[in-house]
Amino acid sequence: MNDALRIVPANDATWDDIQTVFGQRGVAARCQCQRFKWTEGWWEHAPREVLAAELRDQVNCGVPGADTAGLVAYLGDEPVGWCAVEPRPMYGRLLRMPVPWKGRPEEDRNDPDVWAATCFAVRAGYRRRGYSYALAAAAVDHARDRGAKALEAYPMITKPGQNITWGEVHVGSRNMFVAAGLKQVTHPTLRRVVMRIDF
């Protein structure tokens, strides 16, 4: 078994592998990476099975060359991580949230050439190994290779000793995006920053 980490577009992964990363319990399993896709009221009350069906349509598993909603990381043959990354207008709720746009009134929220990396999940048993850092770097390459003019992210600021639950940092940490080459463009709240790389 080859233990090198490899990261592929989700349409080159299997649906079962994506669900293995999300697991059966916790934030990722419940959300199915739909929080930034749909209105808050709908997302909060939708059954997991409905959210999973939405994601399944978005990832296009097994459809070579199709548009897809993310990346899947493998350690050898084991699926270990997920990153949601695609054109920013695909995230309807994100476009309606005030925080990402604070201090950027001129930004065209609907620009399809700006992509966003919105969510990360690393499978239980494989966390704290730097796989989110690798996924963030892969998201940069993925967006660039598909013609994006920029990639944004909206991470949380984490500090040593600070009590932050795993669910809070599903958007990633500032440090992992800095390592991937993104720069901070705004700091709209005490713990939230907007990061960006222009290609």
PDB file of C-alpha atoms in Angstrom:
ATOM      1  CA  MET A   1       0.000   0.000   0.000  1.00  0.00           C
ATOM      2  CA  ASN A   2       1.312   3.445  -0.979  1.00  0.00           C
ATOM      3  CA  ASP A   3       0.981   5.780   2.017  1.00  0.00           C
ATOM      4  CA  ALA A   4       1.621   9.013   0.108  1.00  0.00           C
ATOM      5  CA  LEU A   5      -1.177  11.564   0.371  1.00  0.00           C
ATOM      6  CA  ARG A   6      -2.910  12.209  -2.940  1.00  0.00           C
ATOM      7  CA  ILE A   7      -5.742  14.612  -3.580  1.00  0.00           C
ATOM      8  CA  VAL A   8      -8.251  14.218  -6.394  1.00  0.00           C
ATOM      9  CA  PRO A   9     -11.331  16.095  -7.616  1.00  0.00           C
ATOM     10  CA  ALA A  10     -14.432  14.637  -5.997  1.00  0.00           C
ATOM     11  CA  ASN A  11     -15.768  13.390  -9.320  1.00  0.00           C
ATOM     12  CA  ASP A  12     -12.713  11.092  -9.453  1.00  0.00           C
ATOM     13  CA  ALA A  13     -13.600   9.703  -6.009  1.00  0.00           C
ATOM     14  CA  THR A  14     -16.475   7.445  -5.037  1.00  0.00           C
ATOM     15  CA  TRP A  15     -19.529   8.515  -3.127  1.00  0.00           C
ATOM     16  CA  ASP A  16     -18.783   5.888  -0.498  1.00  0.00           C
ATOM     17  CA  ASP A  17     -15.309   7.368   0.013  1.00  0.00           C
ATOM     18  CA  ILE A  18     -16.719  10.854   0.580  1.00  0.00           C
ATOM     19  CA  GLN A  19     -19.190   9.477   3.095  1.00  0.00           C
ATOM     20  CA  THR A  20     -16.373   7.587   4.818  1.00  0.00           C
ATOM     21  CA  VAL A  21     -14.579  10.905   5.354  1.00  0.00           C
ATOM     22  CA  PHE A  22     -17.734  12.534   6.747  1.00  0.00           C
ATOM     23  CA  GLY A  23     -18.468   9.600   9.030  1.00  0.00           C
ATOM     24  CA  GLN A  24     -21.736   8.755  10.747  1.00  0.00           C
ATOM     25  CA  ARG A  25     -21.697  11.309  13.580  1.00  0.00           C
ATOM     26  CA  GLY A  26     -20.690  14.896  14.152  1.00  0.00           C
ATOM     27  CA  VAL A  27     -20.742  18.127  12.195  1.00  0.00           C
ATOM     28  CA  ALA A  28     -19.571  16.844   8.801  1.00  0.00           C
ATOM     29  CA  ALA A  29     -21.947  13.888   8.809  1.00  0.00           C
ATOM     30  CA  ARG A  30     -24.893  16.138   9.645  1.00  0.00           C
ATOM     31  CA  CYS A  31     -24.035  19.050   7.349  1.00  0.00           C
ATOM     32  CA  GLN A  32     -22.959  17.194   4.199  1.00  0.00           C
ATOM     33  CA  CYS A  33     -21.209  20.433   3.210  1.00  0.00           C
ATOM     34  CA  GLN A  34     -24.466  22.276   2.571  1.00  0.00           C
ATOM     35  CA  ARG A  35     -24.259  25.084   5.157  1.00  0.00           C
ATOM     36  CA  PHE A  36     -23.062  27.705   2.677  1.00  0.00           C
ATOM     37  CA  LYS A  37     -25.228  26.393  -0.152  1.00  0.00           C
ATOM     38  CA  TRP A  38     -28.759  26.899   1.059  1.00  0.00           C
ATOM     39  CA  THR A  39     -30.783  29.256   3.227  1.00  0.00           C
ATOM     40  CA  GLU A  40     -30.198  28.880   6.930  1.00  0.00           C
ATOM     41  CA  GLY A  41     -33.742  27.876   7.793  1.00  0.00           C
ATOM     42  CA  TRP A  42     -33.800  25.116   5.181  1.00  0.00           C
ATOM     43  CA  TRP A  43     -30.328  23.797   6.019  1.00  0.00           C
ATOM     44  CA  GLU A  44     -30.942  23.728   9.757  1.00  0.00           C
ATOM     45  CA  HIS A  45     -34.093  21.628   9.465  1.00  0.00           C
ATOM     46  CA  ALA A  46     -33.366  19.409   6.469  1.00  0.00           C
ATOM     47  CA  PRO A  47     -32.820  15.714   7.224  1.00  0.00           C
ATOM     48  CA  ARG A  48     -29.304  14.411   6.736  1.00  0.00           C
ATOM     49  CA  GLU A  49     -30.493  12.201   3.874  1.00  0.00           C
ATOM     50  CA  VAL A  50     -31.771  15.246   1.969  1.00  0.00           C
ATOM     51  CA  LEU A  51     -28.501  17.134   2.496  1.00  0.00           C
ATOM     52  CA  ALA A  52     -26.532  14.073   1.382  1.00  0.00           C
ATOM     53  CA  ALA A  53     -28.629  13.799  -1.784  1.00  0.00           C
ATOM     54  CA  GLU A  54     -27.844  17.440  -2.577  1.00  0.00           C
ATOM     55  CA  LEU A  55     -24.111  16.850  -2.115  1.00  0.00           C
ATOM     56  CA  ARG A  56     -24.218  13.706  -4.232  1.00  0.00           C
ATOM     57  CA  ASP A  57     -25.620  15.737  -7.129  1.00  0.00           C
ATOM     58  CA  GLN A  58     -22.926  18.394  -6.623  1.00  0.00           C
ATOM     59  CA  VAL A  59     -19.868  16.112  -6.592  1.00  0.00           C
ATOM     60  CA  ASN A  60     -20.636  14.111  -9.765  1.00  0.00           C
ATOM     61  CA  CYS A  61     -18.743  11.050  -8.559  1.00  0.00           C
ATOM     62  CA  GLY A  62     -17.688   8.791 -11.400  1.00  0.00           C
ATOM     63  CA  VAL A  63     -18.291  11.391 -14.118  1.00  0.00           C
ATOM     64  CA  PRO A  64     -14.902  12.150 -15.716  1.00  0.00           C
ATOM     65  CA  GLY A  65     -14.335  15.821 -16.494  1.00  0.00           C
ATOM     66  CA  ALA A  66     -17.540  16.953 -14.766  1.00  0.00           C
ATOM     67  CA  ASP A  67     -17.796  20.010 -12.573  1.00  0.00           C
ATOM     68  CA  THR A  68     -17.469  19.016  -8.959  1.00  0.00           C
ATOM     69  CA  ALA A  69     -17.942  20.620  -5.570  1.00  0.00           C
ATOM     70  CA  GLY A  70     -14.693  19.614  -3.925  1.00  0.00           C
ATOM     71  CA  LEU A  71     -11.566  17.555  -3.424  1.00  0.00           C
ATOM     72  CA  VAL A  72     -10.945  14.252  -1.648  1.00  0.00           C
ATOM     73  CA  ALA A  73      -7.646  13.323   0.001  1.00  0.00           C
ATOM     74  CA  TYR A  74      -6.426   9.746   0.133  1.00  0.00           C
ATOM     75  CA  LEU A  75      -3.693   8.185   2.222  1.00  0.00           C
ATOM     76  CA  GLY A  76      -2.861   5.193   0.094  1.00  0.00           C
ATOM     77  CA  ASP A  77      -6.301   3.755  -0.627  1.00  0.00           C
ATOM     78  CA  GLU A  78      -7.958   5.256   2.453  1.00  0.00           C
ATOM     79  CA  PRO A  79     -10.117   8.375   2.026  1.00  0.00           C
ATOM     80  CA  VAL A  80      -9.044  10.775   4.774  1.00  0.00           C
ATOM     81  CA  GLY A  81     -10.078  14.330   3.903  1.00  0.00           C
ATOM     82  CA  TRP A  82     -12.443  16.661   2.068  1.00  0.00           C
ATOM     83  CA  CYS A  83     -12.339  20.273   0.899  1.00  0.00           C
ATOM     84  CA  ALA A  84     -15.295  22.119  -0.637  1.00  0.00           C
ATOM     85  CA  VAL A  85     -14.021  24.384  -3.427  1.00  0.00           C
ATOM     86  CA  GLU A  86     -15.838  25.752  -6.453  1.00  0.00           C
ATOM     87  CA  PRO A  87     -16.929  29.065  -7.990  1.00  0.00           C
ATOM     88  CA  ARG A  88     -18.104  31.448  -5.281  1.00  0.00           C
ATOM     89  CA  PRO A  89     -21.616  31.994  -6.755  1.00  0.00           C
ATOM     90  CA  MET A  90     -22.357  28.317  -6.047  1.00  0.00           C
ATOM     91  CA  TYR A  91     -22.555  29.237  -2.337  1.00  0.00           C
ATOM     92  CA  GLY A  92     -25.893  31.028  -2.168  1.00  0.00           C
ATOM     93  CA  ARG A  93     -25.935  31.520   1.583  1.00  0.00           C
ATOM     94  CA  LEU A  94     -22.351  32.784   1.610  1.00  0.00           C
ATOM     95  CA  LEU A  95     -23.346  35.494  -0.890  1.00  0.00           C
ATOM     96  CA  ARG A  96     -26.116  36.677   1.450  1.00  0.00           C
ATOM     97  CA  MET A  97     -24.039  36.702   4.651  1.00  0.00           C
ATOM     98  CA  PRO A  98     -22.841  40.178   5.702  1.00  0.00           C
ATOM     99  CA  VAL A  99     -19.508  39.232   7.290  1.00  0.00           C
ATOM    100  CA  PRO A 100     -17.484  38.196   4.192  1.00  0.00           C
ATOM    101  CA  TRP A 101     -18.308  41.500   2.478  1.00  0.00           C
ATOM    102  CA  LYS A 102     -17.704  43.880   5.373  1.00  0.00           C
ATOM    103  CA  GLY A 103     -15.113  46.387   4.206  1.00  0.00           C
ATOM    104  CA  ARG A 104     -15.461  45.211   0.577  1.00  0.00           C
ATOM    105  CA  PRO A 105     -18.569  46.945  -0.779  1.00  0.00           C
ATOM    106  CA  GLU A 106     -17.100  47.047  -4.285  1.00  0.00           C
ATOM    107  CA  GLU A 107     -16.627  43.264  -4.516  1.00  0.00           C
ATOM    108  CA  ASP A 108     -18.857  41.586  -7.122  1.00  0.00           C
ATOM    109  CA  ARG A 109     -20.220  38.709  -5.074  1.00  0.00           C
ATOM    110  CA  ASN A 110     -21.541  36.929  -8.165  1.00  0.00           C
ATOM    111  CA  ASP A 111     -18.275  36.889 -10.117  1.00  0.00           C
ATOM    112  CA  PRO A 112     -17.997  33.257 -11.322  1.00  0.00           C
ATOM    113  CA  ASP A 113     -14.252  33.634 -11.831  1.00  0.00           C
ATOM    114  CA  VAL A 114     -13.678  34.023  -8.098  1.00  0.00           C
ATOM    115  CA  TRP A 115     -13.680  30.653  -6.356  1.00  0.00           C
ATOM    116  CA  ALA A 116     -14.115  29.877  -2.670  1.00  0.00           C
ATOM    117  CA  ALA A 117     -12.767  27.164  -0.382  1.00  0.00           C
ATOM    118  CA  THR A 118     -15.454  26.989   2.261  1.00  0.00           C
ATOM    119  CA  CYS A 119     -15.241  23.761   4.194  1.00  0.00           C
ATOM    120  CA  PHE A 120     -12.781  21.099   5.327  1.00  0.00           C
ATOM    121  CA  ALA A 121     -13.277  17.715   6.939  1.00  0.00           C
ATOM    122  CA  VAL A 122     -10.638  15.240   8.026  1.00  0.00           C
ATOM    123  CA  ARG A 123     -11.717  11.773   8.983  1.00  0.00           C
ATOM    124  CA  ALA A 124     -11.584  10.737  12.623  1.00  0.00           C
ATOM    125  CA  GLY A 125      -8.314   8.969  13.323  1.00  0.00           C
ATOM    126  CA  TYR A 126      -6.393  11.033  10.736  1.00  0.00           C
ATOM    127  CA  ARG A 127      -6.583  14.519  12.240  1.00  0.00           C
ATOM    128  CA  ARG A 128      -3.641  16.689  13.330  1.00  0.00           C
ATOM    129  CA  ARG A 129      -1.408  15.373  10.558  1.00  0.00           C
ATOM    130  CA  GLY A 130      -1.464  18.446   8.323  1.00  0.00           C
ATOM    131  CA  TYR A 131      -3.947  17.086   5.794  1.00  0.00           C
ATOM    132  CA  SER A 132      -6.039  20.275   5.903  1.00  0.00           C
ATOM    133  CA  TYR A 133      -2.913  22.215   4.936  1.00  0.00           C
ATOM    134  CA  ALA A 134      -2.426  19.891   1.964  1.00  0.00           C
ATOM    135  CA  LEU A 135      -6.077  20.269   0.973  1.00  0.00           C
ATOM    136  CA  ALA A 136      -5.842  24.079   1.122  1.00  0.00           C
ATOM    137  CA  ALA A 137      -2.800  24.012  -1.170  1.00  0.00           C
ATOM    138  CA  ALA A 138      -4.603  21.624  -3.518  1.00  0.00           C
ATOM    139  CA  ALA A 139      -7.630  23.946  -3.579  1.00  0.00           C
ATOM    140  CA  VAL A 140      -5.378  26.741  -4.859  1.00  0.00           C
ATOM    141  CA  ASP A 141      -4.084  24.531  -7.671  1.00  0.00           C
ATOM    142  CA  HIS A 142      -7.551  23.185  -8.452  1.00  0.00           C
ATOM    143  CA  ALA A 143      -9.069  26.659  -8.815  1.00  0.00           C
ATOM    144  CA  ARG A 144      -6.134  27.996 -10.836  1.00  0.00           C
ATOM    145  CA  ASP A 145      -6.135  25.000 -13.178  1.00  0.00           C
ATOM    146  CA  ARG A 146      -9.821  25.512 -13.896  1.00  0.00           C
ATOM    147  CA  GLY A 147      -9.436  29.140 -14.918  1.00  0.00           C
ATOM    148  CA  ALA A 148     -10.286  30.975 -11.704  1.00  0.00           C
ATOM    149  CA  LYS A 149      -8.889  34.483 -11.401  1.00  0.00           C
ATOM    150  CA  ALA A 150      -8.840  34.254  -7.590  1.00  0.00           C
ATOM    151  CA  LEU A 151      -9.559  31.959  -4.674  1.00  0.00           C
ATOM    152  CA  GLU A 152     -11.016  33.132  -1.372  1.00  0.00           C
ATOM    153  CA  ALA A 153     -11.446  31.548   2.038  1.00  0.00           C
ATOM    154  CA  TYR A 154     -13.121  32.664   5.256  1.00  0.00           C
ATOM    155  CA  PRO A 155     -11.222  30.999   8.105  1.00  0.00           C
ATOM    156  CA  MET A 156     -11.278  31.314  11.851  1.00  0.00           C
ATOM    157  CA  ILE A 157      -8.333  32.695  13.782  1.00  0.00           C
ATOM    158  CA  THR A 158      -6.972  30.061  16.127  1.00  0.00           C
ATOM    159  CA  LYS A 159      -4.550  30.674  18.957  1.00  0.00           C
ATOM    160  CA  PRO A 160      -2.645  28.214  21.156  1.00  0.00           C
ATOM    161  CA  GLY A 161      -4.742  27.232  24.133  1.00  0.00           C
ATOM    162  CA  GLN A 162      -7.899  28.806  22.724  1.00  0.00           C
ATOM    163  CA  ASN A 163     -10.961  26.602  23.124  1.00  0.00           C
ATOM    164  CA  ILE A 164     -12.356  26.124  19.621  1.00  0.00           C
ATOM    165  CA  THR A 165     -14.499  23.152  18.713  1.00  0.00           C
ATOM    166  CA  TRP A 166     -13.788  21.147  15.564  1.00  0.00           C
ATOM    167  CA  GLY A 167     -17.100  22.282  14.151  1.00  0.00           C
ATOM    168  CA  GLU A 168     -16.095  25.938  14.359  1.00  0.00           C
ATOM    169  CA  VAL A 169     -13.001  25.427  12.245  1.00  0.00           C
ATOM    170  CA  HIS A 170     -14.683  23.517   9.431  1.00  0.00           C
ATOM    171  CA  VAL A 171     -13.867  26.658   7.417  1.00  0.00           C
ATOM    172  CA  GLY A 172     -10.150  26.182   8.099  1.00  0.00           C
ATOM    173  CA  SER A 173      -7.622  28.201  10.030  1.00  0.00           C
ATOM    174  CA  ARG A 174      -5.790  31.320   8.906  1.00  0.00           C
ATOM    175  CA  ASN A 175      -2.424  29.566   9.158  1.00  0.00           C
ATOM    176  CA  MET A 176      -3.271  26.857   6.661  1.00  0.00           C
ATOM    177  CA  PHE A 177      -4.323  29.427   4.069  1.00  0.00           C
ATOM    178  CA  VAL A 178      -1.224  31.535   4.686  1.00  0.00           C
ATOM    179  CA  ALA A 179       0.830  28.395   4.022  1.00  0.00           C
ATOM    180  CA  ALA A 180      -1.104  27.931   0.754  1.00  0.00           C
ATOM    181  CA  GLY A 181      -0.228  31.471  -0.391  1.00  0.00           C
ATOM    182  CA  LEU A 182      -3.412  33.373   0.462  1.00  0.00           C
ATOM    183  CA  LYS A 183      -3.229  36.865   1.956  1.00  0.00           C
ATOM    184  CA  GLN A 184      -5.588  38.447   4.441  1.00  0.00           C
ATOM    185  CA  VAL A 185      -7.766  41.079   2.768  1.00  0.00           C
ATOM    186  CA  THR A 186     -10.148  41.943   5.612  1.00  0.00           C
ATOM    187  CA  HIS A 187     -10.671  41.134   9.288  1.00  0.00           C
ATOM    188  CA  PRO A 188     -14.433  41.652   9.586  1.00  0.00           C
ATOM    189  CA  THR A 189     -14.893  40.183  13.081  1.00  0.00           C
ATOM    190  CA  LEU A 190     -12.705  39.403  16.052  1.00  0.00           C
ATOM    191  CA  ARG A 191     -12.146  35.796  14.985  1.00  0.00           C
ATOM    192  CA  ARG A 192     -12.975  35.758  11.268  1.00  0.00           C
ATOM    193  CA  VAL A 193     -10.751  36.832   8.400  1.00  0.00           C
ATOM    194  CA  VAL A 194     -11.144  36.875   4.623  1.00  0.00           C
ATOM    195  CA  MET A 195      -8.170  35.422   2.738  1.00  0.00           C
ATOM    196  CA  ARG A 196      -7.493  35.617  -0.989  1.00  0.00           C
ATOM    197  CA  ILE A 197      -5.014  34.736  -3.686  1.00  0.00           C
ATOM    198  CA  ASP A 198      -5.221  36.333  -7.133  1.00  0.00           C
ATOM    199  CA  PHE A 199      -3.876  34.372 -10.078  1.00  0.00           C
TER     200      PHE A 199
END
